[in-house]
């Protein structure tokens, strides 16, 4: 992470600036950040990096949708995480750093790319398919922050609306009541809140055609919308997410589906899925110390 932080284009913020910005926008995370910095030896570079204020930009792909559980009807947030496997942190967090227990997929040492909390809120992200870069936080710490302070979709949407974002992302939230929102966040325009239940890697219209074509964003969204229109439930949608075109396997290009996740906020459950493997986890139970999954990799990357 030090090499990534220092090697990115442009200058990185100094510790004082980064910590002041974290204190301004995410005061509830300041104490935890301080503990993490202490574990890192009170290092100035680590302190700045851990705020994720103006980091080197990074892009993921991903698909996500909210569908009903076939047996119970409870909302299920499904997502494919598409990323370069050589950059994947491969951590799962079950934490209680505030008044809430949080479970999710880790990134950037303490951030999350998706997760659920014990208030009954789940959310995940996809890249928003826009070139704009601005002054703002890297998305993993934003996802962490929402889950630490928000208890439902409305509160989560409010948080997303006032935190500055470095890049454009599409964040889908659902809660145990069945409320759903997809929020288009960006560095150069206000957050736009929608009731969309499925999203891939562009806003409501394609703004970066080259990227959309590369990751087949339109084709993947069309399939998710077809599934929604047909009344697909969690099982049929998971099956689709574990097959092309939603399942990506372009390893050498850094565009591969590393896992499918199913979040059930009403019961605090998370199931990680692969074509031949399932790992069930719960907020109220310890997670395994480690587990291994062998991904098919025809490129040998």
Short mmCIF file of C-alpha atoms in Angstrom, two decimals:
data_model
loop_
_atom_site.label_atom_id
_atom_site.label_comp_id
_atom_site.label_asym_id
_atom_site.label_seq_id
_atom_site.Cartn_x
_atom_site.Cartn_y
_atom_site.Cartn_z
CA UNK A 1 0.00 0.00 0.00
CA UNK A 2 2.89 2.37 0.61
CA UNK A 3 4.14 1.81 -2.95
CA UNK A 4 0.63 2.35 -4.32
CA UNK A 5 0.08 5.51 -2.29
CA UNK A 6 3.41 7.09 -3.11
CA UNK A 7 3.59 5.86 -6.71
CA UNK A 8 0.32 7.25 -7.99
CA UNK A 9 0.19 10.22 -10.31
CA UNK A 10 -0.16 13.61 -8.63
CA UNK A 11 0.80 14.61 -5.12
CA UNK A 12 -0.67 12.97 -2.06
CA UNK A 13 -2.07 14.99 0.85
CA UNK A 14 0.09 15.46 3.93
CA UNK A 15 -0.94 13.90 7.23
CA UNK A 16 -2.35 17.07 8.78
CA UNK A 17 -4.55 17.82 5.79
CA UNK A 18 -5.78 14.26 5.45
CA UNK A 19 -6.60 13.88 9.15
CA UNK A 20 -8.34 17.26 9.27
CA UNK A 21 -10.53 16.22 6.35
CA UNK A 22 -11.41 12.90 7.97
CA UNK A 23 -12.29 14.75 11.18
CA UNK A 24 -14.53 17.15 9.24
CA UNK A 25 -16.50 14.61 7.24
CA UNK A 26 -16.27 11.35 9.20
CA UNK A 27 -15.71 12.31 12.86
CA UNK A 28 -17.02 8.96 14.08
CA UNK A 29 -14.03 7.22 12.44
CA UNK A 30 -11.34 9.46 13.95
CA UNK A 31 -10.68 7.33 17.04
CA UNK A 32 -10.44 4.09 15.07
CA UNK A 33 -8.15 5.77 12.55
CA UNK A 34 -5.94 6.90 15.43
CA UNK A 35 -5.69 3.34 16.75
CA UNK A 36 -4.77 2.03 13.32
CA UNK A 37 -2.11 4.70 12.91
CA UNK A 38 -0.69 3.70 16.28
CA UNK A 39 -0.47 0.09 15.12
CA UNK A 40 1.42 1.37 12.06
CA UNK A 41 4.03 3.02 14.29
CA UNK A 42 2.58 6.54 14.09
CA UNK A 43 3.93 6.79 10.55
CA UNK A 44 2.97 9.98 8.71
CA UNK A 45 2.56 8.29 5.32
CA UNK A 46 0.43 5.52 6.79
CA UNK A 47 -1.69 8.07 8.66
CA UNK A 48 -2.43 9.99 5.46
CA UNK A 49 -3.04 6.85 3.40
CA UNK A 50 -5.47 5.37 5.93
CA UNK A 51 -7.78 8.38 5.59
CA UNK A 52 -8.08 7.59 1.85
CA UNK A 53 -8.34 11.32 1.17
CA UNK A 54 -7.36 11.88 -2.47
CA UNK A 55 -5.71 8.49 -3.05
CA UNK A 56 -4.37 7.35 -6.42
CA UNK A 57 -7.59 6.66 -8.40
CA UNK A 58 -8.56 3.03 -8.94
CA UNK A 59 -11.37 1.52 -10.99
CA UNK A 60 -13.40 -1.65 -10.47
CA UNK A 61 -16.29 -2.96 -12.55
CA UNK A 62 -19.00 -5.07 -10.78
CA UNK A 63 -22.72 -5.82 -11.13
CA UNK A 64 -25.35 -5.67 -8.39
CA UNK A 65 -29.08 -6.17 -7.89
CA UNK A 66 -31.65 -6.44 -5.11
CA UNK A 67 -34.01 -9.40 -5.43
CA UNK A 68 -36.37 -11.33 -3.11
CA UNK A 69 -35.33 -14.46 -1.29
CA UNK A 70 -37.23 -17.38 -2.86
CA UNK A 71 -38.28 -18.86 0.49
CA UNK A 72 -38.84 -15.85 2.74
CA UNK A 73 -39.29 -12.90 0.40
CA UNK A 74 -36.71 -10.89 2.36
CA UNK A 75 -34.53 -8.54 0.31
CA UNK A 76 -31.21 -9.91 -0.91
CA UNK A 77 -28.44 -7.66 -2.22
CA UNK A 78 -26.46 -9.61 -4.81
CA UNK A 79 -23.19 -8.40 -6.27
CA UNK A 80 -20.37 -9.61 -8.49
CA UNK A 81 -17.03 -8.09 -7.58
CA UNK A 82 -15.01 -7.62 -10.76
CA UNK A 83 -11.40 -6.59 -10.18
CA UNK A 84 -7.80 -7.45 -10.88
CA UNK A 85 -7.01 -10.53 -8.75
CA UNK A 86 -3.43 -9.31 -8.28
CA UNK A 87 -4.78 -6.25 -6.43
CA UNK A 88 -7.45 -8.00 -4.37
CA UNK A 89 -6.88 -7.79 -0.62
CA UNK A 90 -8.90 -10.97 0.04
CA UNK A 91 -9.99 -10.02 3.55
CA UNK A 92 -13.33 -10.40 5.30
CA UNK A 93 -14.10 -8.08 8.22
CA UNK A 94 -16.41 -8.83 11.13
CA UNK A 95 -15.87 -5.82 13.34
CA UNK A 96 -17.41 -3.87 16.17
CA UNK A 97 -15.53 -0.58 16.13
CA UNK A 98 -18.58 1.53 17.03
CA UNK A 99 -21.97 0.68 18.41
CA UNK A 100 -22.67 -1.49 15.39
CA UNK A 101 -21.36 -4.83 14.26
CA UNK A 102 -20.30 -4.82 10.60
CA UNK A 103 -19.53 -7.68 8.20
CA UNK A 104 -18.13 -7.22 4.72
CA UNK A 105 -15.36 -7.51 2.14
CA UNK A 106 -12.25 -5.53 3.04
CA UNK A 107 -10.15 -3.18 0.95
CA UNK A 108 -7.46 -0.56 1.69
CA UNK A 109 -6.74 -2.12 5.11
CA UNK A 110 -9.89 -0.95 6.91
CA UNK A 111 -12.33 0.03 4.19
CA UNK A 112 -15.03 -2.12 2.60
CA UNK A 113 -16.34 -2.67 -0.93
CA UNK A 114 -19.61 -4.18 0.32
CA UNK A 115 -21.10 -5.04 3.69
CA UNK A 116 -23.99 -5.33 6.12
CA UNK A 117 -24.51 -4.07 9.66
CA UNK A 118 -26.58 -5.25 12.60
CA UNK A 119 -29.06 -2.40 12.14
CA UNK A 120 -30.21 -4.22 9.01
CA UNK A 121 -28.53 -2.18 6.27
CA UNK A 122 -26.53 -3.62 3.36
CA UNK A 123 -24.78 -1.84 0.51
CA UNK A 124 -22.26 -2.40 -2.25
CA UNK A 125 -20.62 -0.43 -5.04
CA UNK A 126 -19.95 -0.53 -8.74
CA UNK A 127 -17.73 1.85 -10.68
CA UNK A 128 -19.81 4.68 -12.13
CA UNK A 129 -18.36 4.78 -15.64
CA UNK A 130 -17.18 8.38 -15.71
CA UNK A 131 -13.73 9.95 -16.18
CA UNK A 132 -14.15 12.79 -13.67
CA UNK A 133 -11.65 12.86 -10.78
CA UNK A 134 -12.01 15.31 -7.92
CA UNK A 135 -11.13 16.13 -4.34
CA UNK A 136 -12.64 13.37 -2.25
CA UNK A 137 -12.37 10.10 -0.38
CA UNK A 138 -11.61 6.71 -1.85
CA UNK A 139 -14.81 4.66 -1.86
CA UNK A 140 -13.76 1.85 0.57
CA UNK A 141 -13.65 4.20 3.56
CA UNK A 142 -17.00 5.69 2.50
CA UNK A 143 -18.67 2.27 2.48
CA UNK A 144 -17.15 1.57 5.90
CA UNK A 145 -18.42 4.90 7.20
CA UNK A 146 -21.98 4.37 5.98
CA UNK A 147 -22.18 1.01 7.71
CA UNK A 148 -20.76 2.41 10.96
CA UNK A 149 -23.21 5.33 11.24
CA UNK A 150 -26.34 4.55 9.17
CA UNK A 151 -29.16 2.26 10.22
CA UNK A 152 -31.35 2.21 7.13
CA UNK A 153 -31.46 3.23 3.48
CA UNK A 154 -32.58 6.81 4.19
CA UNK A 155 -29.71 7.42 6.60
CA UNK A 156 -27.22 5.82 4.23
CA UNK A 157 -28.39 8.00 1.35
CA UNK A 158 -27.97 11.09 3.52
CA UNK A 159 -24.37 10.14 4.34
CA UNK A 160 -23.53 9.51 0.69
CA UNK A 161 -24.91 12.92 -0.18
CA UNK A 162 -22.64 14.96 2.08
CA UNK A 163 -19.30 13.10 1.86
CA UNK A 164 -17.04 14.26 -1.02
CA UNK A 165 -16.15 11.50 -3.48
CA UNK A 166 -13.01 11.23 -5.57
CA UNK A 167 -14.56 9.19 -8.41
CA UNK A 168 -18.00 8.27 -9.69
CA UNK A 169 -19.63 5.17 -8.25
CA UNK A 170 -23.07 3.58 -8.20
CA UNK A 171 -23.95 2.50 -4.66
CA UNK A 172 -26.93 0.23 -4.06
CA UNK A 173 -28.45 0.04 -0.58
CA UNK A 174 -31.21 -2.09 0.90
CA UNK A 175 -32.45 -2.62 4.43
CA UNK A 176 -34.51 -5.08 6.41
CA UNK A 177 -37.71 -3.11 5.73
CA UNK A 178 -37.34 -3.77 1.99
CA UNK A 179 -36.35 -0.20 1.10
CA UNK A 180 -33.96 0.02 -1.87
CA UNK A 181 -31.99 2.88 -3.42
CA UNK A 182 -29.20 3.19 -5.95
CA UNK A 183 -27.23 6.41 -5.56
CA UNK A 184 -25.08 7.84 -8.34
CA UNK A 185 -22.24 9.63 -6.56
CA UNK A 186 -19.65 11.77 -8.32
CA UNK A 187 -16.90 14.30 -7.63
CA UNK A 188 -18.34 16.97 -9.92
CA UNK A 189 -22.09 16.92 -9.39
CA UNK A 190 -24.60 16.24 -6.58
CA UNK A 191 -25.53 12.68 -5.68
CA UNK A 192 -28.56 11.42 -7.59
CA UNK A 193 -30.88 9.06 -5.71
CA UNK A 194 -32.93 6.52 -7.67
CA UNK A 195 -35.11 3.50 -6.93
CA UNK A 196 -33.17 1.30 -9.35
CA UNK A 197 -32.72 -2.26 -8.10
CA UNK A 198 -30.02 -3.27 -10.63
CA UNK A 199 -26.92 -1.47 -11.86
CA UNK A 200 -23.60 -2.11 -13.57
CA UNK A 201 -20.92 0.40 -14.63
CA UNK A 202 -22.52 3.49 -16.07
CA UNK A 203 -24.96 6.11 -14.83
CA UNK A 204 -28.42 6.32 -16.34
CA UNK A 205 -26.85 6.90 -19.75
CA UNK A 206 -23.38 5.88 -20.93
CA UNK A 207 -20.83 8.70 -20.52
CA UNK A 208 -17.61 6.74 -21.12
CA UNK A 209 -18.31 4.54 -24.15
CA UNK A 210 -14.86 2.94 -24.27
CA UNK A 211 -15.09 1.74 -20.68
CA UNK A 212 -18.69 0.60 -21.04
CA UNK A 213 -17.76 -1.43 -24.11
CA UNK A 214 -14.70 -2.96 -22.42
CA UNK A 215 -16.65 -4.24 -19.42
CA UNK A 216 -19.91 -4.89 -21.36
CA UNK A 217 -21.75 -2.66 -18.93
CA UNK A 218 -24.86 -2.18 -21.09
CA UNK A 219 -25.19 -5.88 -21.92
CA UNK A 220 -24.84 -6.89 -18.27
CA UNK A 221 -27.40 -4.33 -17.12
CA UNK A 222 -29.86 -5.41 -19.79
CA UNK A 223 -29.62 -8.98 -18.52
CA UNK A 224 -30.15 -7.91 -14.91
CA UNK A 225 -33.18 -5.85 -15.95
CA UNK A 226 -34.59 -8.80 -17.89
CA UNK A 227 -34.21 -10.97 -14.81
CA UNK A 228 -35.95 -8.36 -12.68
CA UNK A 229 -38.81 -8.04 -15.17
CA UNK A 230 -39.28 -11.81 -15.16
CA UNK A 231 -39.61 -11.88 -11.37
CA UNK A 232 -36.28 -13.61 -10.77
CA UNK A 233 -35.46 -14.44 -7.17
CA UNK A 234 -32.15 -14.86 -5.38
CA UNK A 235 -31.45 -18.37 -6.66
CA UNK A 236 -32.06 -17.69 -10.33
CA UNK A 237 -30.18 -14.39 -10.17
CA UNK A 238 -27.19 -15.98 -8.43
CA UNK A 239 -27.13 -18.64 -11.15
CA UNK A 240 -27.00 -15.90 -13.77
CA UNK A 241 -24.26 -14.04 -11.90
CA UNK A 242 -22.16 -17.19 -11.87
CA UNK A 243 -22.34 -17.46 -15.67
CA UNK A 244 -21.23 -15.20 -18.54
CA UNK A 245 -21.81 -12.40 -19.36
CA UNK A 246 -22.19 -11.42 -15.70
CA UNK A 247 -19.31 -13.70 -14.75
CA UNK A 248 -16.10 -12.15 -16.10
CA UNK A 249 -12.94 -14.17 -16.69
CA UNK A 250 -10.57 -11.77 -18.46
CA UNK A 251 -7.75 -12.32 -16.00
CA UNK A 252 -4.88 -10.75 -17.90
CA UNK A 253 -6.91 -7.57 -18.47
CA UNK A 254 -7.63 -7.15 -14.76
CA UNK A 255 -11.36 -7.75 -15.29
CA UNK A 256 -12.43 -10.93 -13.52
CA UNK A 257 -15.27 -11.79 -11.14
CA UNK A 258 -13.52 -12.63 -7.88
CA UNK A 259 -16.68 -13.52 -5.97
CA UNK A 260 -20.44 -13.28 -5.93
CA UNK A 261 -21.89 -12.08 -2.62
CA UNK A 262 -25.45 -12.38 -1.32
CA UNK A 263 -26.32 -10.05 1.57
CA UNK A 264 -29.50 -10.58 3.62
CA UNK A 265 -29.80 -7.52 5.86
CA UNK A 266 -32.91 -8.76 7.66
CA UNK A 267 -30.98 -11.71 9.09
CA UNK A 268 -27.40 -10.42 8.98
CA UNK A 269 -26.22 -13.13 6.60
CA UNK A 270 -23.56 -13.05 3.89
CA UNK A 271 -23.00 -15.89 1.44
CA UNK A 272 -19.91 -15.78 -0.77
CA UNK A 273 -20.46 -17.79 -3.94
CA UNK A 274 -18.29 -19.23 -6.70
CA UNK A 275 -19.32 -21.63 -9.46
CA UNK A 276 -18.36 -24.62 -7.31
CA UNK A 277 -18.20 -23.20 -3.79
CA UNK A 278 -20.30 -21.45 -1.15
CA UNK A 279 -19.05 -19.89 2.10
CA UNK A 280 -21.90 -18.83 4.45
CA UNK A 281 -21.18 -16.21 7.13
CA UNK A 282 -23.26 -14.40 9.76
CA UNK A 283 -22.93 -11.19 11.71
CA UNK A 284 -23.60 -12.99 14.98
CA UNK A 285 -21.07 -15.78 14.47
CA UNK A 286 -17.25 -15.71 14.22
CA UNK A 287 -15.86 -15.88 10.71
CA UNK A 288 -13.26 -18.50 9.75
CA UNK A 289 -9.64 -17.50 10.35
CA UNK A 290 -9.07 -18.25 6.68
CA UNK A 291 -10.53 -20.15 3.77
CA UNK A 292 -9.21 -20.88 0.30
CA UNK A 293 -10.96 -20.78 -3.05
CA UNK A 294 -9.34 -21.88 -6.31
CA UNK A 295 -10.43 -19.67 -9.18
CA UNK A 296 -10.32 -20.99 -12.72
CA UNK A 297 -7.62 -18.99 -14.49
CA UNK A 298 -6.97 -19.99 -18.09
CA UNK A 299 -4.38 -17.22 -18.44
CA UNK A 300 -2.31 -18.47 -15.51
CA UNK A 301 -2.22 -14.96 -14.01
#
